[in-house]
XYZ file of C-alpha atoms in Angstrom:
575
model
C 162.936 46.837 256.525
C 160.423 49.312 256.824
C 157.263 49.375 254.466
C 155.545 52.095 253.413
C 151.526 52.507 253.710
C 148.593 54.303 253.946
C 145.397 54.299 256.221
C 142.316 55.748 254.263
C 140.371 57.461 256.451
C 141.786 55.843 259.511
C 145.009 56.580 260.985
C 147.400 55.899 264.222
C 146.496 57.830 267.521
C 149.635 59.387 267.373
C 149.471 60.483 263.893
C 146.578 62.399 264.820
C 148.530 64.016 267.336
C 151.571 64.593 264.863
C 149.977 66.224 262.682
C 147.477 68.048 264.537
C 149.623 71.062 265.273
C 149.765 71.398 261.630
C 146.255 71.957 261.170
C 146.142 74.298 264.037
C 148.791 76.222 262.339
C 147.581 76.841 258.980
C 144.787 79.262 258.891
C 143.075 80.681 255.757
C 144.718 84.415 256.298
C 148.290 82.937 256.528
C 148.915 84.107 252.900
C 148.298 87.560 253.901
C 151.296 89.795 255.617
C 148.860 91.650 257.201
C 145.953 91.407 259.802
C 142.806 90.326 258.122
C 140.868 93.070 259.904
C 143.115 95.822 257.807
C 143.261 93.612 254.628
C 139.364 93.440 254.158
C 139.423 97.170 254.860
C 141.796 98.070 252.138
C 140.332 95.779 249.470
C 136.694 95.355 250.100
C 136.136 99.337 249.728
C 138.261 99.036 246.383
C 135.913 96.954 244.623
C 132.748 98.977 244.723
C 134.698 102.144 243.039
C 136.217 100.013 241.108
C 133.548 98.413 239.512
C 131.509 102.317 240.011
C 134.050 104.136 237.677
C 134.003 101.217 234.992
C 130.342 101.450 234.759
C 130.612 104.846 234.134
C 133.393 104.950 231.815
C 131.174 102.211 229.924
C 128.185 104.518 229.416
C 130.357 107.115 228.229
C 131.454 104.997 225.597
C 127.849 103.704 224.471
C 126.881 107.440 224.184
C 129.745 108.353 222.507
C 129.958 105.231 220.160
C 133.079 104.150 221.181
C 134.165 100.607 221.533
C 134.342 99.145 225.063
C 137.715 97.425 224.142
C 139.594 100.780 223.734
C 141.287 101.505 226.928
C 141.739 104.725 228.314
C 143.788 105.826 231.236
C 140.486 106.447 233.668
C 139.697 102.988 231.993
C 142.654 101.370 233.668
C 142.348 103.378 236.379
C 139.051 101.912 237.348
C 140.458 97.978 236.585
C 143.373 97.850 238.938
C 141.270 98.247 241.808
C 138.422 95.842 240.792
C 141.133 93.555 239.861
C 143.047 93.632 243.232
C 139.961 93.487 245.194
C 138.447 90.426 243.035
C 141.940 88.460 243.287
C 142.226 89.542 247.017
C 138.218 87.668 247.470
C 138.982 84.998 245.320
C 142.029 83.860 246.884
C 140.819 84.251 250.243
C 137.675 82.273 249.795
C 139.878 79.915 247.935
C 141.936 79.538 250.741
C 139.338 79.166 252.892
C 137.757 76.609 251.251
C 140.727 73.986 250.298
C 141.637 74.047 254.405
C 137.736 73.118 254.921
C 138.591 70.606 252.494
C 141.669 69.163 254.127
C 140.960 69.779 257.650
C 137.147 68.877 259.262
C 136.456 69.771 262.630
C 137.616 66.564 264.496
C 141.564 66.814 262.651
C 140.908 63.638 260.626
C 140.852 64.990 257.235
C 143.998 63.332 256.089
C 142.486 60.745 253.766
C 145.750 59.040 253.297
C 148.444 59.491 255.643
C 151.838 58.919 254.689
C 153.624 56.475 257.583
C 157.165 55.841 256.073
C 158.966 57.320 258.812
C 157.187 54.931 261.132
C 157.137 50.979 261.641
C 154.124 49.473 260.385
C 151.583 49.459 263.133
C 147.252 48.506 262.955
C 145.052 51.154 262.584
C 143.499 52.605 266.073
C 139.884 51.828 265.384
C 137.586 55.217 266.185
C 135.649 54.468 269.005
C 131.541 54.226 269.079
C 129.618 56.941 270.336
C 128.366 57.475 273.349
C 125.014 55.903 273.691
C 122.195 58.812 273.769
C 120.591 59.792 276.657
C 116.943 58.889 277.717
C 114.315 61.136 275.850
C 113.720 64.015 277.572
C 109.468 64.619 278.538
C 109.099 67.132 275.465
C 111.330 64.530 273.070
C 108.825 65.087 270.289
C 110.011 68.763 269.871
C 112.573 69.587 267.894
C 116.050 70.354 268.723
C 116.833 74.364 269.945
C 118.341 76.074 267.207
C 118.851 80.240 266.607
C 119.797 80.728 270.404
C 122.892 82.770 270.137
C 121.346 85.848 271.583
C 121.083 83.505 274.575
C 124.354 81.144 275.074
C 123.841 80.116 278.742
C 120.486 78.105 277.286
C 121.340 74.850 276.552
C 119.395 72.350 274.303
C 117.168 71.035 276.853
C 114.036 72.325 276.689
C 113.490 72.131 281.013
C 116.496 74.617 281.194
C 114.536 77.324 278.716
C 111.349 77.388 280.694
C 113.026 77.803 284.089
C 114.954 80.822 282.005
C 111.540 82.061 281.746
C 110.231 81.107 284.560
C 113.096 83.090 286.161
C 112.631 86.332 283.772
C 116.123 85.597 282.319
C 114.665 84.961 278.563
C 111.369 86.295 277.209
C 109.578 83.994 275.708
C 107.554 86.492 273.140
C 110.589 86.167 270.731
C 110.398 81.817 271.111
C 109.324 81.720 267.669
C 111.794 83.295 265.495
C 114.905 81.908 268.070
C 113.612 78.288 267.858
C 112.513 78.215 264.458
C 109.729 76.163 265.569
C 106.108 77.495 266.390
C 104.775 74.641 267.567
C 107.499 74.101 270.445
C 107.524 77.873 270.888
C 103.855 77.199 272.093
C 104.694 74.323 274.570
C 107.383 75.235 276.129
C 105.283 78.947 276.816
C 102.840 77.144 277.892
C 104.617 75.492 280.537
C 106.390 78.172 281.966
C 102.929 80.139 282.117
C 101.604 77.265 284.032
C 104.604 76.976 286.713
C 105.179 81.096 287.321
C 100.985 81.601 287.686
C 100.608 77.626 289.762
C 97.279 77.343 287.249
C 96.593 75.097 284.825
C 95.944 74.773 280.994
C 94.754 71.113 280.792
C 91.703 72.177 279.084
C 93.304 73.661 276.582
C 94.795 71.769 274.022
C 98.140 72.513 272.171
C 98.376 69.473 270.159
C 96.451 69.556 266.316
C 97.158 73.627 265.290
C 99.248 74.852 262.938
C 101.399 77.604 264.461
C 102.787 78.669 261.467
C 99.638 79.444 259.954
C 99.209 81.964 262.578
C 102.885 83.529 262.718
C 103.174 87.237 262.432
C 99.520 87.555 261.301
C 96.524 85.940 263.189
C 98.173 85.575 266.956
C 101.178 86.644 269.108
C 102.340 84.616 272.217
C 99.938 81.239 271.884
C 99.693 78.884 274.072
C 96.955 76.887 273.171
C 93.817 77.112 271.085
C 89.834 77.081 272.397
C 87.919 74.712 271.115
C 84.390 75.822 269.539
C 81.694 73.870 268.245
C 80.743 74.771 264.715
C 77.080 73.959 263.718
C 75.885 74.252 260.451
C 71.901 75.193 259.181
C 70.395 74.641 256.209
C 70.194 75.030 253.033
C 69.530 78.346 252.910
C 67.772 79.080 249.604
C 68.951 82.523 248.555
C 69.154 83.996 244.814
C 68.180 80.109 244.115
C 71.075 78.580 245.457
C 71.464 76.619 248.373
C 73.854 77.219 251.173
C 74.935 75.225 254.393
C 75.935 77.854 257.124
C 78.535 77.348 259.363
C 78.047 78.631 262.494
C 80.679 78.598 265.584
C 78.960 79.380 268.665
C 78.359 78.433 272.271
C 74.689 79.644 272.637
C 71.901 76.750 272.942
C 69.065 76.764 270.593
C 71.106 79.522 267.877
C 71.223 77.152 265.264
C 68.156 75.071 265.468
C 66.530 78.708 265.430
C 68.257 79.633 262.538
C 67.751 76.294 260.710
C 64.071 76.635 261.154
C 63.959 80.254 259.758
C 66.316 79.178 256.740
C 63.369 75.659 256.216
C 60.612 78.680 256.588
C 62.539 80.644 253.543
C 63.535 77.187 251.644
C 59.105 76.238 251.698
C 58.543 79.250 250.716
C 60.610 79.523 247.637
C 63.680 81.158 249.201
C 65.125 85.148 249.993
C 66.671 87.307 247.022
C 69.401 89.925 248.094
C 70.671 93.613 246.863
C 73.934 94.651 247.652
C 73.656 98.220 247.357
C 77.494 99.151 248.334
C 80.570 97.508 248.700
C 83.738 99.716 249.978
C 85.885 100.016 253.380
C 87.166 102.850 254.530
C 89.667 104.369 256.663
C 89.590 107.658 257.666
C 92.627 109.854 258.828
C 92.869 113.227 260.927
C 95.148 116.041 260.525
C 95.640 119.557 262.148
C 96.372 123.098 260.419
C 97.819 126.090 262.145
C 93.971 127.603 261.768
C 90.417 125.979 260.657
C 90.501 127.993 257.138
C 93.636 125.953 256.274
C 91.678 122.791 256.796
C 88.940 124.043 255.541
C 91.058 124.675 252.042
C 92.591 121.053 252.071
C 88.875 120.113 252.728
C 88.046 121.914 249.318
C 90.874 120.314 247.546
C 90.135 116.667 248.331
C 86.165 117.136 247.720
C 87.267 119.477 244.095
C 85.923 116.370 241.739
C 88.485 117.958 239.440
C 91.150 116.569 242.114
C 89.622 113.178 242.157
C 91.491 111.712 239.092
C 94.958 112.465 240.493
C 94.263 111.370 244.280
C 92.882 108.213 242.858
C 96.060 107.378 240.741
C 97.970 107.669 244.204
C 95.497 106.120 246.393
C 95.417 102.776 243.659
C 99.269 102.229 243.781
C 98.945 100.226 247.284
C 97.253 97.284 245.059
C 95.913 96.202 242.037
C 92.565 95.541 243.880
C 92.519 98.864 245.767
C 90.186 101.261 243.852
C 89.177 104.511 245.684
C 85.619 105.235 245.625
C 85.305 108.845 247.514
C 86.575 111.316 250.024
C 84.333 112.502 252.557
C 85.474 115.128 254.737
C 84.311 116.593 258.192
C 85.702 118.922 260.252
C 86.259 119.921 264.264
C 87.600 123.414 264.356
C 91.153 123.009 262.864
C 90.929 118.832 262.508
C 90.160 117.279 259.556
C 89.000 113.824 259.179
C 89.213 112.041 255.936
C 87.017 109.351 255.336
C 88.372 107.552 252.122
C 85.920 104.580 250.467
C 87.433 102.173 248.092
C 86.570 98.690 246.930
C 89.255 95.893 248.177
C 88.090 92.918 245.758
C 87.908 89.932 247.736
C 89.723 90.905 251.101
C 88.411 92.704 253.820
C 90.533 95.685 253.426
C 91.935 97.539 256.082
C 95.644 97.119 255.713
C 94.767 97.752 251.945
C 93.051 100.930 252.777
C 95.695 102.244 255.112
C 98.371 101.957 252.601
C 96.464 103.823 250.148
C 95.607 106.965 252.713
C 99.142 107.007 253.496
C 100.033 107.544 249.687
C 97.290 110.175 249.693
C 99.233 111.599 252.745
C 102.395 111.682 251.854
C 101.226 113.093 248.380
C 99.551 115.831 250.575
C 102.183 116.700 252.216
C 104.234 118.614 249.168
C 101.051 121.118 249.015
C 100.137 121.132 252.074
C 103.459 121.543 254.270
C 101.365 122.721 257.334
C 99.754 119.835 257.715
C 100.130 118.092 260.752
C 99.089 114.053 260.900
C 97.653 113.350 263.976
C 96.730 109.824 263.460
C 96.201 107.424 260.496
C 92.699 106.121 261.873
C 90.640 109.431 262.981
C 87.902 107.083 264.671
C 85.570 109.141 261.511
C 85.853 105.713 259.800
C 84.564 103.937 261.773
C 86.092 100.616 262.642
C 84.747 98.435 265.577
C 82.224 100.849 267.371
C 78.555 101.229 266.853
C 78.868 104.772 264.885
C 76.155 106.605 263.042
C 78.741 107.281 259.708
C 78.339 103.784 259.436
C 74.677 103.413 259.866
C 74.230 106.396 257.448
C 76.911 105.565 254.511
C 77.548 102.145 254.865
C 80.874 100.440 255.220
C 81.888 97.011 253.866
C 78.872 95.359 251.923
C 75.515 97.068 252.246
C 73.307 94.548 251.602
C 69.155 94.236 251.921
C 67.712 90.004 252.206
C 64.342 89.932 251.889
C 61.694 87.008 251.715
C 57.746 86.557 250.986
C 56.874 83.501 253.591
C 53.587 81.927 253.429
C 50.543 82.103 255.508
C 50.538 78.619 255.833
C 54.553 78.302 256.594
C 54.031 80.949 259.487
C 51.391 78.352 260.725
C 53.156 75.285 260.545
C 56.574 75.832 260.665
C 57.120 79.112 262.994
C 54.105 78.059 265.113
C 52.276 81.964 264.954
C 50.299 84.264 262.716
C 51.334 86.654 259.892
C 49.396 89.789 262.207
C 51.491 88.713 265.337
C 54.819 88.868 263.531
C 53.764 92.240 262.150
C 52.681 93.833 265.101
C 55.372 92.267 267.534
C 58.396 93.816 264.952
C 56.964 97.125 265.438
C 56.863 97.481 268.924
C 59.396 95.605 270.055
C 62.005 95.809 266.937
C 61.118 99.650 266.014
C 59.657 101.417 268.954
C 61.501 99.443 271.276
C 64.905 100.496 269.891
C 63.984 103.685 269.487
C 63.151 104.102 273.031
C 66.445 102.651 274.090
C 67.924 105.209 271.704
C 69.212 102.090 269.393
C 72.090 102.853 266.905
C 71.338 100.452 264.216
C 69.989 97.920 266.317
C 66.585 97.830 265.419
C 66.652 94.190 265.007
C 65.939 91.014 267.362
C 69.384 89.263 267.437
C 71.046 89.787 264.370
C 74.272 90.177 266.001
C 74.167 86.443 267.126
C 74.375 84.828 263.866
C 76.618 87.686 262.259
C 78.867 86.681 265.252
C 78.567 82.694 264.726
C 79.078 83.105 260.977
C 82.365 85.523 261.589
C 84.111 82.954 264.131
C 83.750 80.009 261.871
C 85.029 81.611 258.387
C 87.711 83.282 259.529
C 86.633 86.905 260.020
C 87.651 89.636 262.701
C 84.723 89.054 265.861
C 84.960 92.657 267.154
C 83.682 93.933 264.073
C 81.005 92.239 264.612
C 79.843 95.716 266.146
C 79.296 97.218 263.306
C 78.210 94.703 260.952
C 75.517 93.613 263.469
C 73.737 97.140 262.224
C 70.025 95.896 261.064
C 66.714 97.171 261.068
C 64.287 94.353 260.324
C 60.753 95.052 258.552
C 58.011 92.902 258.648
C 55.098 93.890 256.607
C 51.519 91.351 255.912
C 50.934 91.246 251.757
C 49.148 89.557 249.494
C 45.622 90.666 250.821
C 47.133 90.420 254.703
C 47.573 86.512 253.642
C 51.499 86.391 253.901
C 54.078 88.310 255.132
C 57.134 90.389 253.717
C 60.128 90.460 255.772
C 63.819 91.834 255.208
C 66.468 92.875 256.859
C 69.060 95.865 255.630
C 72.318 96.338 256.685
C 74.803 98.311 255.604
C 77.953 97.998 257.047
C 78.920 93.790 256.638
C 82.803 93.547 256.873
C 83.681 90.217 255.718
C 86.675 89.114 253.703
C 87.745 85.609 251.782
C 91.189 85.799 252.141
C 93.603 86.764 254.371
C 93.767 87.207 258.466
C 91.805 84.304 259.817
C 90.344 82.629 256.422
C 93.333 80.795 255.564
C 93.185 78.740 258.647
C 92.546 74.977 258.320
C 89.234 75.125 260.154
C 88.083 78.795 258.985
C 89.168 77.675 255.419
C 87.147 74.612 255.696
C 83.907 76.530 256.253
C 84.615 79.470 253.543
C 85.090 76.243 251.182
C 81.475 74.882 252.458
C 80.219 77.703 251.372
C 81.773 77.886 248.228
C 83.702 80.715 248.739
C 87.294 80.111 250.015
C 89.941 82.472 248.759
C 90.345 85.210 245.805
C 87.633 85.137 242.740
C 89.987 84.970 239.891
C 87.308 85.710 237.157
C 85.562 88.569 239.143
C 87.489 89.873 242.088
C 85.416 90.381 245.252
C 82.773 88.718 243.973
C 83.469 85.912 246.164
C 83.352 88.178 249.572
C 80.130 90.286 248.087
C 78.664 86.064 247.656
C 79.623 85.843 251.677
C 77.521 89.500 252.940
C 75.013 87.548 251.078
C 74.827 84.731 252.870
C 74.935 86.574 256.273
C 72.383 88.486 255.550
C 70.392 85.539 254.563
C 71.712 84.214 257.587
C 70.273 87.320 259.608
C 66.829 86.961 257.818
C 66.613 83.471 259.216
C 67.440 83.787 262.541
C 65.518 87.276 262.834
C 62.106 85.252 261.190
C 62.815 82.277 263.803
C 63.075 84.278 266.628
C 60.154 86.892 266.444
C 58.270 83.738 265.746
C 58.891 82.234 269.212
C 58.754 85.380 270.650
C 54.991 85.484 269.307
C 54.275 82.341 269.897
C 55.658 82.753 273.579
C 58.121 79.796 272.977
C 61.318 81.827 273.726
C 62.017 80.142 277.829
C 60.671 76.494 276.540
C 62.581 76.110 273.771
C 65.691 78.058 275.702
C 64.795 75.499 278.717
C 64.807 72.456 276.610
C 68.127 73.246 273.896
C 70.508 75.660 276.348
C 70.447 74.133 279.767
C 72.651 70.258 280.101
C 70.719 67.593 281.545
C 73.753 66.287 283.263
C 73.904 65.208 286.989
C 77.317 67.877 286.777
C 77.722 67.010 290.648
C 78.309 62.920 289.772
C 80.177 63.468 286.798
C 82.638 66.062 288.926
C 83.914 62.932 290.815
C 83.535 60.628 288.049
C 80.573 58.841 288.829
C 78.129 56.246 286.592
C 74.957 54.880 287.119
């Protein structure tokens, strides 16, 4: 006599196979008598009138104070089609979903199987899986996901850099097909390394968050550079102390610069002014003839005007405030140069979004008007330029300090009368003789660089902040000595681009500074062109000082050349 069971979840071998042609059979569009490809084309477009008309017919009714349960013929007419198309959805997801249900991918989805028909026989066990394979060399990378653009890649990471290698797969897109920034940078880095036969061993990959850079800070990486960061200090400045970060690769920069900021602290510390703080970005447009430019050149310097350009400029962010237009022209070119304050970022993106609402606002009056270019090179961003010099751009900011006759003695090692004297031939009527453009200064560009590379900010405009003229004057009866530095272009920022890296962040936070001043903003990146300029004043006093004193090679002999027998340690030997 036959019994009847059932197998939960387990089930005969050839069970499976009876009733696999069953599952293969049913498909979720079997309900429908015709294709699927015509059925989603008839009722998909009927919901969106559908549901279209009733809106309308609704609104009708509001203004017309008639109630939405009184049904008209348009009314109905409007419902039979969103009806249809909603049933059409709902049962075909439906559908859909109870087969997912029933069926899984390996066509063992019949929890219990009904095995009258058949003698009673043991369950088939499933077998164990196949034992994984050894760890591939990059095992500690995730597994490839997001390749469908690229199905002959498998999920072994040896077989995408030889695709590379090979030119069959770019690897500038490894990020957003891997989902994983951090392999995207290994596995470029090894096919680099096998289609060029050099090396990046001294580069490490390992420790950096990729993601932190994606789509804003770096494209492509392979690798980071390592850079010392120093720090000097305390800088006393508006009488409070700061600890300066400084990433560089120059011997002797920061001892120099902690000995002018302990030359400041003695003597009771530097005060700063900012004097301006707004970026600018400055477009260029042609007219069919220079008195058309010159009449949009009218318009956008009318003060009358200002108002309304200002409301457009602002709407690119609550922190954008537009300052001024300045306009110059070049026979039938305009340039633009817009100032406005940013709060706490550096500004460019900022800036260009307002311009472009200034533009495009433009535009309905001025037709003609042909945009050449959104930058106009009148602004001017990352080359020494006179505008710049002139009007400022970032922070303007002057540092100044009174340091005592007997610091200049004991600490710089000179004489208040040296100082004075070497500043004006060498830092005045030196530069002017090279025809200097804002460089009338002894290295201030080596600590605005330093500061820049360990918070966070862009290096190559280190061109233009690195505009200084430093003054040096003997007071208080000749006894002590008055020095400052003005510059008027610092372009520094405390958030976004590079300050919300881990390392970058790190210093900002040393300095008390890191991200957006919720109470007052900007007035944490106005705090920063402070403490570069302070920074400056050190370095500048520190520096003139050895100069006079003739200490420049020594101390330059002693901090920036290695001591190292570099010919033993190259094949790795000890004594």
């Amino acid at each position: 006599m036959e019994q009847r069971r059932s197998y939960p979840a387990i089930i005969a071998s050839d069970s499976i196979a009876r009733f696999a042609p069953l599952h293969s059979a049913l498909q979720g569009t079997d309900p429908v008598p015709l294709p699927l490809r015509l059925t989603n084309a008839i009722f998909f477009p009927l919901f969106f009138p559908g549901a279209y008309l009733l809106l309308l017919r609704w609104r009708e009714k509001i203004r017309d104070s008639t109630p939405l349960h009184v049904l008209t013929l348009p009314d109905m007419a409007a419902m039979v089609p969103l009806l249809a198309s909603v049933m059409y959805l709902l049962g075909l997801l439906g559908i859909v979903f109870v087969h997912s249900v029933l069926f899984t991918c390996e066509g063992v989805a019949l929890l219990h199987v009904d095995l009258s028909t058949e003698p009673c026989r043991p369950p088939v066990p499933i077998p164990a899986p196949a034992p994984s394979p050894a760890p591939h060399p990059w095992s500690y990378l995730c597994s490839v996901k997001h390749l469908d653009n690229y199905p002959h890649v498998s999920a072994d990471d040896e077989e995408i850099v030889t695709s590379v290698v090979t030119g069959t797969m770019p690897s500038y897109s490894f990020e957003s097909k891997l989902g994983d920034c951090r392999r995207a940078a290994a596995i470029r880095r090894e096919a680099l390394q096998r289609s060029t036969g050099g090396s990046l061993g001294g580069v490490p990959v390992e420790g950096f968050d990729y993601d932190a850079i994606l789509g804003q800070c770096c494209e492509m990486p392979v690798g980071y550079v390592q850079m010392p960061v120093g720090v000097a200090g305390p800088l006393l400045l508006d009488g409070g102390e700061y600890s300066v970060p400084m990433a560089t690769t120059e011997g002797c920069l920061v001892a120099s610069t902690n000995r002018g900021c302990k030359a400041i602290h003695v003597s009771g510390g530097a005060t700063t002014v900012l004097l301006k703080d707004g970026m600018t970005r400055a477009p260029v447009v042609r007219f069919g003839s220079a008195k058309r430019a010159a009449e949009l050149k009218f318009f956008l310097e009318d003060p009358l005007n200002f108002d309304t350009l200002a409301v457009v400029f602002n709407r690119s962010s609550r922190f954008a405030k537009l300052q001024g237009i300045q306009c110059s022209m070049a026979g039938k070119n305009l340039y633009m140069r817009f100032t406005c304050s940013t709060g706490d970022a550096m500004g460019m993106n900022m800036v260009s979004k307002g311009v472009q609402n200034v533009l495009d606002y433009l535009q309905n009056d001025f037709p003609d008007m042909d945009v050449i270019s959104i930058s106009g090179n009148y602004c001017s961003d990352k080359k020494p330029a006179a505008v710049n010099w002139i009007e400022g751009r970032g922070k303007s900011v002057v540092c100044e300090a009174i340091i005592k006759d007997q610091v200049v003695k004991k600490v710089l090692k000179t004489t208040v009368p040296a100082l004075v004297e070497l500043n004006m031939i060498k830092n005045l009527a030196g530069s002017a003789v090279a025809g200097s453009l804002g460089g009338f200064n002894a290295h201030a560009s080596n600590i605005v660089s330093a500061v820049f590379i360990a918070t966070g900010q862009d290096p190559a405009q280190n061109v233009e902040s690195s505009h200084c003229i430093t003054m040096m004057e003997a007071v208080n009866d000749g006894k002590d000595l008055h020095v400052s530095v003005t510059m008027p272009s610092i372009e520094v920022g405390t958030v976004g681009g590079g300050t919300q890296l881990a390392s970058q962040s790190a210093c900002l936070e040393l300095l008390g500074v890191k991200g957006a001043n919720l109470e007052s903003p900007g007035a944490n990146s106005r705090l920063l062109a402070t403490v570069v300029a302070g920074a400056v004043l050190a370095g500048e006093l520190s520096l003139m000082s050895a100069l006079a004193a003739g200490q420049l090679v020594k101390s330059h002999m002693k901090y920036n050349r290695s001591s190292k027998d570099m010919s033993k340690s190259a094949c790795g030997l000890s004594i």
